[in-house]
Short mmCIF file of C-alpha atoms in Angstrom, two decimals:
data_model
loop_
_atom_site.label_atom_id
_atom_site.label_comp_id
_atom_site.label_asym_id
_atom_site.label_seq_id
_atom_site.Cartn_x
_atom_site.Cartn_y
_atom_site.Cartn_z
CA UNK A 1 -85.84 107.00 97.21
CA UNK A 2 -86.39 103.04 98.14
CA UNK A 3 -84.22 99.59 98.68
CA UNK A 4 -83.79 97.03 96.40
CA UNK A 5 -84.98 94.12 97.67
CA UNK A 6 -81.70 91.86 97.68
CA UNK A 7 -79.17 91.39 100.68
CA UNK A 8 -76.69 92.66 100.32
CA UNK A 9 -74.05 90.33 97.51
CA UNK A 10 -70.84 88.63 99.06
CA UNK A 11 -67.61 88.89 98.46
CA UNK A 12 -65.94 85.08 96.27
CA UNK A 13 -64.58 82.51 98.93
CA UNK A 14 -62.47 79.79 98.73
CA UNK A 15 -63.44 76.03 98.95
CA UNK A 16 -60.61 73.45 98.76
CA UNK A 17 -60.46 70.96 95.90
CA UNK A 18 -59.21 68.13 98.77
CA UNK A 19 -60.57 68.60 101.91
CA UNK A 20 -57.94 68.27 104.97
CA UNK A 21 -56.49 66.53 107.32
CA UNK A 22 -57.34 66.40 111.68
CA UNK A 23 -54.20 64.09 112.03
CA UNK A 24 -52.41 65.37 109.29
CA UNK A 25 -52.61 68.82 110.54
CA UNK A 26 -51.72 68.46 113.82
CA UNK A 27 -49.08 65.42 112.68
CA UNK A 28 -47.25 65.99 110.12
CA UNK A 29 -48.94 69.06 108.53
CA UNK A 30 -50.69 69.56 105.22
CA UNK A 31 -49.83 72.19 102.17
CA UNK A 32 -52.08 74.42 100.50
CA UNK A 33 -53.43 77.41 98.10
CA UNK A 34 -55.93 80.11 97.79
CA UNK A 35 -56.94 82.39 95.53
CA UNK A 36 -57.30 85.58 96.87
CA UNK A 37 -57.62 87.87 93.78
CA UNK A 38 -60.65 88.98 94.08
CA UNK A 39 -61.20 91.69 90.58
CA UNK A 40 -62.58 91.03 87.35
CA UNK A 41 -61.19 93.17 84.63
CA UNK A 42 -63.99 95.32 84.34
CA UNK A 43 -63.72 95.97 88.68
CA UNK A 44 -60.95 98.24 87.04
CA UNK A 45 -63.49 100.36 85.52
CA UNK A 46 -64.49 102.61 87.79
CA UNK A 47 -67.80 105.16 86.18
CA UNK A 48 -66.33 106.52 83.28
CA UNK A 49 -67.88 104.99 81.07
CA UNK A 50 -67.04 108.10 78.96
CA UNK A 51 -64.11 109.16 79.53
CA UNK A 52 -64.92 112.84 80.84
CA UNK A 53 -63.28 112.06 83.65
CA UNK A 54 -64.26 109.65 87.07
CA UNK A 55 -64.44 110.38 90.45
CA UNK A 56 -61.42 107.87 91.23
CA UNK A 57 -59.58 106.58 88.41
CA UNK A 58 -56.53 104.25 88.35
CA UNK A 59 -53.71 104.61 86.72
CA UNK A 60 -53.58 101.48 84.65
CA UNK A 61 -49.57 102.84 83.35
CA UNK A 62 -48.42 101.23 85.95
CA UNK A 63 -49.49 97.26 85.32
CA UNK A 64 -47.73 95.18 83.25
CA UNK A 65 -49.48 91.43 81.46
CA UNK A 66 -48.93 88.42 83.77
CA UNK A 67 -47.18 87.21 80.52
CA UNK A 68 -44.28 89.42 82.01
CA UNK A 69 -42.78 87.19 84.37
CA UNK A 70 -39.69 89.01 86.69
CA UNK A 71 -36.58 87.21 86.62
CA UNK A 72 -37.87 84.69 90.07
CA UNK A 73 -34.81 83.74 91.22
CA UNK A 74 -33.31 85.84 94.33
CA UNK A 75 -31.88 88.93 93.58
CA UNK A 76 -29.54 88.55 97.13
CA UNK A 77 -27.70 84.44 97.87
CA UNK A 78 -26.33 86.65 101.29
CA UNK A 79 -26.48 87.62 104.78
CA UNK A 80 -29.73 89.17 104.97
CA UNK A 81 -27.27 91.17 107.68
CA UNK A 82 -25.42 92.55 104.34
CA UNK A 83 -28.38 93.02 102.39
CA UNK A 84 -29.94 95.31 104.97
CA UNK A 85 -27.18 97.81 104.98
CA UNK A 86 -27.73 99.08 102.15
CA UNK A 87 -31.74 98.77 102.63
CA UNK A 88 -33.75 101.95 105.05
CA UNK A 89 -34.21 100.69 108.59
CA UNK A 90 -38.05 101.32 109.09
CA UNK A 91 -38.62 100.22 112.48
CA UNK A 92 -36.45 97.08 114.04
CA UNK A 93 -38.07 94.33 112.01
CA UNK A 94 -38.22 95.86 108.58
CA UNK A 95 -35.84 97.10 106.70
CA UNK A 96 -36.64 98.31 102.51
CA UNK A 97 -34.89 99.14 99.23
CA UNK A 98 -36.80 101.50 96.72
CA UNK A 99 -36.10 99.56 92.96
CA UNK A 100 -38.87 102.08 90.92
CA UNK A 101 -40.58 104.99 92.67
CA UNK A 102 -44.23 105.52 92.72
CA UNK A 103 -46.05 108.47 92.80
CA UNK A 104 -45.32 110.50 95.63
CA UNK A 105 -47.20 112.98 94.79
CA UNK A 106 -49.66 110.86 96.30
CA UNK A 107 -49.59 109.32 100.02
CA UNK A 108 -48.68 106.02 100.70
CA UNK A 109 -51.29 102.84 101.92
CA UNK A 110 -52.98 103.82 105.13
CA UNK A 111 -53.11 100.88 107.78
CA UNK A 112 -57.27 101.26 107.65
CA UNK A 113 -59.26 101.96 104.93
CA UNK A 114 -57.96 100.95 102.06
CA UNK A 115 -58.13 98.35 99.03
CA UNK A 116 -54.19 97.22 98.06
CA UNK A 117 -53.52 96.06 94.86
CA UNK A 118 -49.83 94.53 94.78
CA UNK A 119 -47.65 91.60 93.51
CA UNK A 120 -45.10 90.31 95.35
CA UNK A 121 -42.09 86.91 95.81
CA UNK A 122 -40.89 85.80 99.00
CA UNK A 123 -37.78 84.62 99.65
CA UNK A 124 -35.70 82.15 102.51
CA UNK A 125 -32.51 83.71 103.95
CA UNK A 126 -30.46 82.24 101.48
CA UNK A 127 -32.73 80.33 98.73
CA UNK A 128 -32.96 80.87 95.41
CA UNK A 129 -36.40 80.03 94.04
CA UNK A 130 -39.32 81.88 95.63
CA UNK A 131 -41.38 79.97 98.99
CA UNK A 132 -44.68 81.96 97.46
CA UNK A 133 -44.94 84.73 94.36
CA UNK A 134 -48.43 85.84 93.11
CA UNK A 135 -46.52 86.29 89.76
CA UNK A 136 -46.05 82.08 90.07
CA UNK A 137 -50.07 81.67 90.20
CA UNK A 138 -50.29 84.39 87.40
CA UNK A 139 -52.23 86.96 89.51
CA UNK A 140 -52.19 90.30 92.56
CA UNK A 141 -53.26 89.51 95.84
CA UNK A 142 -56.11 92.71 96.38
CA UNK A 143 -56.23 92.89 101.08
CA UNK A 144 -57.85 95.11 102.90
CA UNK A 145 -55.72 97.12 105.91
CA UNK A 146 -56.47 96.97 109.51
CA UNK A 147 -58.34 93.55 109.10
CA UNK A 148 -55.81 91.19 109.66
CA UNK A 149 -56.30 89.66 105.77
CA UNK A 150 -52.49 89.28 105.12
CA UNK A 151 -49.03 88.46 107.26
CA UNK A 152 -48.11 90.90 108.86
CA UNK A 153 -44.61 91.66 108.17
CA UNK A 154 -46.13 92.25 104.69
CA UNK A 155 -48.75 94.77 105.70
CA UNK A 156 -46.35 96.53 107.12
CA UNK A 157 -44.32 96.55 104.46
CA UNK A 158 -47.42 98.03 101.92
CA UNK A 159 -47.97 100.31 104.16
CA UNK A 160 -44.60 102.61 103.52
CA UNK A 161 -45.28 102.38 99.39
CA UNK A 162 -46.66 104.63 97.45
CA UNK A 163 -48.84 103.34 94.26
CA UNK A 164 -46.96 102.19 91.25
CA UNK A 165 -44.29 101.72 94.27
CA UNK A 166 -42.20 98.91 93.22
CA UNK A 167 -39.66 98.26 96.82
CA UNK A 168 -37.71 95.25 98.24
CA UNK A 169 -38.15 94.25 102.35
CA UNK A 170 -36.31 92.35 104.46
CA UNK A 171 -38.64 91.32 107.12
CA UNK A 172 -37.78 89.98 110.19
CA UNK A 173 -39.68 86.79 111.86
CA UNK A 174 -40.45 88.62 114.41
CA UNK A 175 -44.27 89.88 111.80
CA UNK A 176 -43.83 86.41 109.96
CA UNK A 177 -44.21 83.27 111.77
CA UNK A 178 -42.81 84.04 114.78
CA UNK A 179 -40.03 81.86 116.67
CA UNK A 180 -42.07 78.42 116.20
CA UNK A 181 -41.75 78.77 112.07
CA UNK A 182 -44.60 76.30 111.03
CA UNK A 183 -41.62 73.43 109.89
CA UNK A 184 -40.52 71.56 108.07
CA UNK A 185 -41.48 73.91 105.68
CA UNK A 186 -40.90 77.67 107.90
CA UNK A 187 -38.19 76.92 109.97
CA UNK A 188 -38.25 78.61 112.45
CA UNK A 189 -37.39 82.64 113.44
CA UNK A 190 -36.94 82.70 109.52
CA UNK A 191 -36.61 85.88 108.01
CA UNK A 192 -37.78 86.66 104.22
CA UNK A 193 -37.27 89.35 101.21
CA UNK A 194 -39.37 90.18 99.80
CA UNK A 195 -40.13 92.34 96.28
CA UNK A 196 -42.98 94.11 96.31
CA UNK A 197 -45.35 96.11 93.51
CA UNK A 198 -48.30 97.50 94.82
CA UNK A 199 -50.05 98.03 91.56
CA UNK A 200 -53.39 100.42 93.26
CA UNK A 201 -54.70 101.30 95.96
CA UNK A 202 -57.83 102.71 96.63
CA UNK A 203 -59.70 104.35 100.07
CA UNK A 204 -62.87 102.24 100.82
CA UNK A 205 -64.51 104.50 103.49
CA UNK A 206 -67.48 103.06 105.36
CA UNK A 207 -70.91 102.30 104.83
CA UNK A 208 -71.97 103.02 108.17
CA UNK A 209 -70.63 106.44 108.78
CA UNK A 210 -74.09 108.05 109.29
CA UNK A 211 -73.71 105.89 112.61
CA UNK A 212 -70.57 107.90 114.41
CA UNK A 213 -72.92 110.56 114.13
CA UNK A 214 -75.05 112.25 116.71
CA UNK A 215 -78.78 112.74 117.66
CA UNK A 216 -78.75 116.51 116.86
CA UNK A 217 -76.10 116.55 113.94
CA UNK A 218 -77.55 114.96 111.83
CA UNK A 219 -78.90 118.37 110.40
CA UNK A 220 -75.87 119.89 110.64
CA UNK A 221 -73.84 119.53 106.33
CA UNK A 222 -70.06 120.27 108.38
CA UNK A 223 -71.08 116.89 110.18
CA UNK A 224 -72.83 115.06 107.62
CA UNK A 225 -70.60 115.90 104.68
CA UNK A 226 -67.76 114.33 106.49
CA UNK A 227 -69.32 110.54 106.37
CA UNK A 228 -71.48 111.18 103.47
CA UNK A 229 -68.32 110.94 101.64
CA UNK A 230 -67.32 107.55 103.26
CA UNK A 231 -70.23 106.64 102.40
CA UNK A 232 -69.18 107.51 98.41
CA UNK A 233 -65.53 105.89 98.55
CA UNK A 234 -67.51 102.78 100.15
CA UNK A 235 -69.86 103.00 96.67
CA UNK A 236 -67.05 103.16 94.90
CA UNK A 237 -64.76 100.77 95.92
CA UNK A 238 -68.70 98.11 95.98
CA UNK A 239 -68.44 99.54 91.62
CA UNK A 240 -65.00 97.97 91.72
CA UNK A 241 -65.96 94.68 92.59
CA UNK A 242 -68.47 94.88 90.69
CA UNK A 243 -71.50 94.58 93.24
CA UNK A 244 -73.27 96.97 91.90
CA UNK A 245 -76.16 96.62 93.71
CA UNK A 246 -74.21 96.99 96.42
CA UNK A 247 -72.64 100.78 95.62
CA UNK A 248 -76.58 102.21 94.24
CA UNK A 249 -76.85 101.14 98.06
CA UNK A 250 -74.34 103.49 99.65
CA UNK A 251 -74.74 106.21 96.22
CA UNK A 252 -78.46 105.95 97.69
CA UNK A 253 -78.11 106.60 101.37
CA UNK A 254 -75.09 109.55 101.28
CA UNK A 255 -77.54 110.87 98.74
CA UNK A 256 -80.50 111.10 101.47
CA UNK A 257 -78.60 112.05 104.20
CA UNK A 258 -77.19 114.92 101.70
CA UNK A 259 -80.58 116.38 100.94
CA UNK A 260 -82.39 117.01 104.13
CA UNK A 261 -78.19 118.81 106.09
CA UNK A 262 -79.72 122.47 107.22
CA UNK A 263 -77.55 124.96 105.13
CA UNK A 264 -76.39 128.02 106.91
CA UNK A 265 -74.56 130.33 103.69
CA UNK A 266 -74.22 129.86 99.88
CA UNK A 267 -71.03 127.71 100.05
CA UNK A 268 -72.19 124.94 101.95
CA UNK A 269 -75.29 125.75 99.18
CA UNK A 270 -73.11 124.91 96.69
CA UNK A 271 -70.44 121.95 98.49
CA UNK A 272 -74.18 119.89 98.95
CA UNK A 273 -75.43 120.83 95.01
CA UNK A 274 -71.78 119.73 93.41
CA UNK A 275 -71.93 116.47 95.78
CA UNK A 276 -75.18 115.69 95.18
CA UNK A 277 -74.68 116.33 90.90
CA UNK A 278 -71.76 113.05 91.68
CA UNK A 279 -73.55 110.92 94.05
CA UNK A 280 -76.71 110.98 91.18
CA UNK A 281 -74.47 110.97 88.57
CA UNK A 282 -73.18 107.77 89.02
CA UNK A 283 -76.78 106.30 90.47
CA UNK A 284 -76.93 106.82 87.37
CA UNK A 285 -74.31 104.75 86.28
CA UNK A 286 -74.87 101.18 88.79
CA UNK A 287 -78.78 101.99 87.70
CA UNK A 288 -77.68 100.48 83.80
CA UNK A 289 -75.69 98.32 85.16
CA UNK A 290 -77.69 96.63 87.10
CA UNK A 291 -80.84 96.98 84.34
CA UNK A 292 -82.90 99.62 85.93
CA UNK A 293 -83.12 102.24 83.74
CA UNK A 294 -86.21 103.48 84.15
CA UNK A 295 -84.39 104.52 87.96
CA UNK A 296 -81.43 105.56 85.92
CA UNK A 297 -84.49 108.53 84.27
CA UNK A 298 -85.73 109.07 88.10
CA UNK A 299 -81.67 110.54 89.15
CA UNK A 300 -81.26 112.43 85.33
CA UNK A 301 -84.57 114.31 86.20
CA UNK A 302 -82.29 115.22 88.90
CA UNK A 303 -79.31 116.05 88.61
CA UNK A 304 -80.85 118.27 85.22
CA UNK A 305 -82.96 120.61 88.43
CA UNK A 306 -79.19 120.44 90.78
CA UNK A 307 -77.55 121.86 86.80
CA UNK A 308 -80.69 124.23 85.67
CA UNK A 309 -81.44 121.63 82.74
CA UNK A 310 -77.74 122.23 81.31
CA UNK A 311 -76.19 118.20 83.19
CA UNK A 312 -73.17 116.93 81.94
CA UNK A 313 -72.24 114.64 78.72
CA UNK A 314 -72.17 111.81 81.17
CA UNK A 315 -75.49 112.60 82.43
CA UNK A 316 -76.91 113.03 78.94
CA UNK A 317 -75.33 110.40 78.22
CA UNK A 318 -76.42 107.63 80.75
CA UNK A 319 -80.02 108.73 80.13
CA UNK A 320 -79.74 107.71 76.40
CA UNK A 321 -78.97 104.75 77.71
CA UNK A 322 -81.21 104.58 79.97
CA UNK A 323 -84.21 105.56 77.28
CA UNK A 324 -82.80 103.54 75.01
CA UNK A 325 -83.03 99.93 76.53
CA UNK A 326 -87.11 101.66 77.63
CA UNK A 327 -88.68 101.65 74.23
CA UNK A 328 -87.97 105.84 73.86
CA UNK A 329 -85.58 105.98 70.23
CA UNK A 330 -86.74 109.30 69.79
CA UNK A 331 -86.67 110.83 72.94
CA UNK A 332 -83.13 108.57 73.14
CA UNK A 333 -81.74 109.85 69.63
CA UNK A 334 -82.52 113.70 70.57
CA UNK A 335 -79.96 113.20 74.31
CA UNK A 336 -77.21 111.09 72.41
CA UNK A 337 -76.98 113.48 69.92
CA UNK A 338 -76.19 116.21 71.81
CA UNK A 339 -74.02 114.60 73.95
CA UNK A 340 -72.10 114.01 70.86
CA UNK A 341 -72.19 117.82 70.26
CA UNK A 342 -70.76 117.86 74.03
CA UNK A 343 -67.85 115.08 72.79
CA UNK A 344 -67.20 115.30 68.90
CA UNK A 345 -64.42 112.13 69.22
CA UNK A 346 -66.00 109.89 72.49
CA UNK A 347 -66.50 106.87 70.40
CA UNK A 348 -68.66 105.41 72.78
CA UNK A 349 -71.44 107.40 71.66
CA UNK A 350 -70.40 106.82 68.62
CA UNK A 351 -71.33 103.46 69.04
CA UNK A 352 -74.70 103.96 71.33
CA UNK A 353 -75.96 105.66 68.76
CA UNK A 354 -74.90 102.70 65.95
CA UNK A 355 -77.19 100.00 68.72
CA UNK A 356 -80.08 102.42 68.94
CA UNK A 357 -80.47 102.68 64.86
CA UNK A 358 -79.84 98.96 64.31
CA UNK A 359 -82.48 98.96 67.24
CA UNK A 360 -85.14 100.88 65.70
CA UNK A 361 -84.85 99.84 62.35
CA UNK A 362 -85.13 96.64 63.88
CA UNK A 363 -88.46 97.20 65.31
CA UNK A 364 -90.38 100.19 63.21
CA UNK A 365 -89.72 97.07 60.33
CA UNK A 366 -91.76 94.86 62.73
CA UNK A 367 -94.33 97.28 63.88
CA UNK A 368 -95.56 97.96 60.88
CA UNK A 369 -94.83 94.42 59.21
CA UNK A 370 -97.72 92.87 62.41
CA UNK A 371 -100.27 96.43 63.27
CA UNK A 372 -100.03 96.15 59.10
CA UNK A 373 -102.08 93.50 59.55
CA UNK A 374 -103.29 93.80 63.09
CA UNK A 375 -105.62 96.57 61.88
CA UNK A 376 -106.05 94.70 58.50
CA UNK A 377 -108.35 92.67 60.64
CA UNK A 378 -109.78 95.24 63.17
CA UNK A 379 -110.48 97.37 60.30
CA UNK A 380 -113.32 94.01 58.98
CA UNK A 381 -116.85 95.51 59.42
CA UNK A 382 -118.78 92.47 59.14
CA UNK A 383 -120.64 90.52 61.31
CA UNK A 384 -119.82 86.83 60.70
CA UNK A 385 -116.20 87.16 60.66
CA UNK A 386 -116.47 88.88 64.12
CA UNK A 387 -115.27 85.84 66.22
CA UNK A 388 -112.77 84.39 63.40
CA UNK A 389 -110.77 88.14 62.81
CA UNK A 390 -110.80 87.99 67.26
CA UNK A 391 -109.26 85.10 67.19
CA UNK A 392 -107.24 86.36 64.10
CA UNK A 393 -105.88 89.46 66.08
CA UNK A 394 -105.71 86.43 68.61
CA UNK A 395 -102.76 84.86 66.44
CA UNK A 396 -100.74 87.58 65.37
CA UNK A 397 -100.32 89.38 69.64
CA UNK A 398 -99.90 86.34 69.76
CA UNK A 399 -97.04 86.43 68.26
CA UNK A 400 -95.77 90.26 68.35
CA UNK A 401 -95.54 89.25 72.06
CA UNK A 402 -93.63 86.29 72.12
CA UNK A 403 -91.30 87.81 70.21
CA UNK A 404 -90.95 91.37 72.63
CA UNK A 405 -90.04 88.72 75.45
CA UNK A 406 -88.16 87.18 73.22
CA UNK A 407 -85.78 89.86 72.75
CA UNK A 408 -83.14 91.45 75.40
CA UNK A 409 -83.10 94.14 73.71
CA UNK A 410 -86.25 95.82 72.99
CA UNK A 411 -87.54 97.01 77.00
CA UNK A 412 -91.09 98.61 76.00
CA UNK A 413 -93.51 97.84 72.94
CA UNK A 414 -95.97 101.04 72.63
CA UNK A 415 -99.93 99.74 71.24
CA UNK A 416 -101.15 102.10 69.03
CA UNK A 417 -104.64 103.74 69.39
CA UNK A 418 -107.89 101.90 67.74
CA UNK A 419 -108.10 98.76 69.64
CA UNK A 420 -111.59 97.82 71.23
CA UNK A 421 -112.21 97.31 74.51
CA UNK A 422 -112.86 93.69 73.96
CA UNK A 423 -109.35 93.82 71.67
CA UNK A 424 -106.79 95.76 74.87
CA UNK A 425 -108.80 92.30 76.63
CA UNK A 426 -107.28 90.14 74.61
CA UNK A 427 -104.76 91.73 74.84
CA UNK A 428 -104.47 91.77 78.42
CA UNK A 429 -104.74 88.91 78.62
CA UNK A 430 -102.24 87.80 75.90
CA UNK A 431 -100.12 88.79 78.31
CA UNK A 432 -100.59 87.59 81.43
CA UNK A 433 -99.92 84.70 79.84
CA UNK A 434 -96.85 85.31 78.76
CA UNK A 435 -95.91 87.15 81.57
CA UNK A 436 -95.32 90.84 80.89
CA UNK A 437 -97.72 93.75 81.33
CA UNK A 438 -99.90 95.68 80.48
CA UNK A 439 -100.30 99.80 80.69
CA UNK A 440 -101.10 102.41 80.28
CA UNK A 441 -98.29 104.23 78.76
CA UNK A 442 -98.06 107.63 80.86
CA UNK A 443 -95.92 109.25 77.43
CA UNK A 444 -98.36 108.79 75.02
CA UNK A 445 -102.06 110.02 76.64
CA UNK A 446 -104.86 107.08 76.25
CA UNK A 447 -102.12 104.56 74.56
CA UNK A 448 -101.06 101.26 75.67
CA UNK A 449 -97.46 100.18 75.79
CA UNK A 450 -96.54 97.11 77.10
CA UNK A 451 -93.69 95.62 79.33
CA UNK A 452 -91.41 93.08 80.82
CA UNK A 453 -92.08 92.62 84.35
CA UNK A 454 -88.64 92.92 86.59
CA UNK A 455 -87.35 89.62 87.63
#
C-alpha cells in the first residue's frame, strides 16, 4: 500500500513561559511547572464510531469531571511510620493501601510498553497541603512505563495498580529525590505520601516489532502474527492520541506483513482472515479521519473479499461515509440504509443519512440551475453567436467550479454528457486555474468529473 509522504507526527512539546537563569539554577534554584497532559477528549474515542464494539475500549465510569476535586488536605498528618503499620509493604521502599478496588479481572499495569493516565496528590510527611497535585492543575498525568518519564517511585506504585483503582502509597526517598533532595523545596531523605487514581492504561505495542523477526521466519504465521499484534497495538495508541496518519502507517505495515504469510492449516487461515478484517476496518476509519475517502473505499473492497461480500455494519458505515465524501450519493445511501437495517437504533447512522439528504438536495438544486443554463447555451446553433455562447459558458462554468471549490463538503462534481471537445477544454482550463482536476469518471463511461486536488 502506498506510503504517506508526511513524516511521523511528533508529540506536543513543553515550553517554559519565562527563561531560566543558569546562575539561579546553580545557586538558589528555580521553580517551574510543565503540563504533561497530552490527551484530548477525542483521544478516548477509539475506533468505535458506531458503538458497535471496538478493538480496545476504555471505560469512562472511573473518569470524574475536573470540577469534582477531592479534599486536597492530607489524610495523614502523623508520622509515616504509623501509617505504614496499616499498609501492605510492596518492597523495601514502597507501602500501599487500596482505597477503591479497580478492575481486578484485568492485569496490573506492566512495567514496559503501557501508556498510563492517572490523577494524584502528593504530600510530604507532616504537611497538610500537597507539594504536587494533578487535581490542582485541572488535568491528568499521562506517561509511558519503562521510559523513566516520571519519578521512579511513582512509576513503581502505578505498576501495582489495576485500571480504575484508587490507592495510597508511602514512597521512600530512595525512589524519589534520594538522599540529597532538592533544598529548600525538597528536604534531604524526604519520603512522600501519594494518593493515586488510575484512570486507565493501554498497551502500546511496538511499531518496529517486525525488526525482531529473523530472515527465515518472516513468512511463518505463528511468528509474524505475534509481531503484527504488537504493531497493531501501537496503531491503537497512535489513534488514541489523535495521530491518525501514524495509526494508518502502523495498520498498513501490519496488514502487509500478515498478507504474505505461509499458512499451515485452516485454523491459521481463519486467524489471518479475522485479523486482516480488523486491520482493514481500522484503516477505513483512519482514512476518513485524514480525509482520504478513496482509500477507505479500497480497504472496504478488501473487507468485502475477506467476508464473501458480507461486511460488518461498521465497515458498511465507513464505506458509506467515504462515498458521501466523494459525492457518490446514491451508492452512499444504499450502504447507509443497509447499515441502518443491521443497527436500527444507531443514532450515528441516522445522522449520517440526514447529512446525505441535505447535501444531495443542495447538490441537485445547484446542478439543475447551472446545467439548465449551461445546456441552453450549448444547444444554440447560430454560428454568429457561437463565440459569445462559449464566453457565456465559460462565465457560468467559472461560477459553478468556484462554488464547488468553496464547498468543503463536496468532493466531486460530475459533468453531464453533451459537451464538445472545445467545451471540455474550456472546463479543463478553468479547473486548472482554480487548482482543480478534470478527469474521466471511471464510474460513468464517457463522462467527466471535477475533483479537488490533494494537499
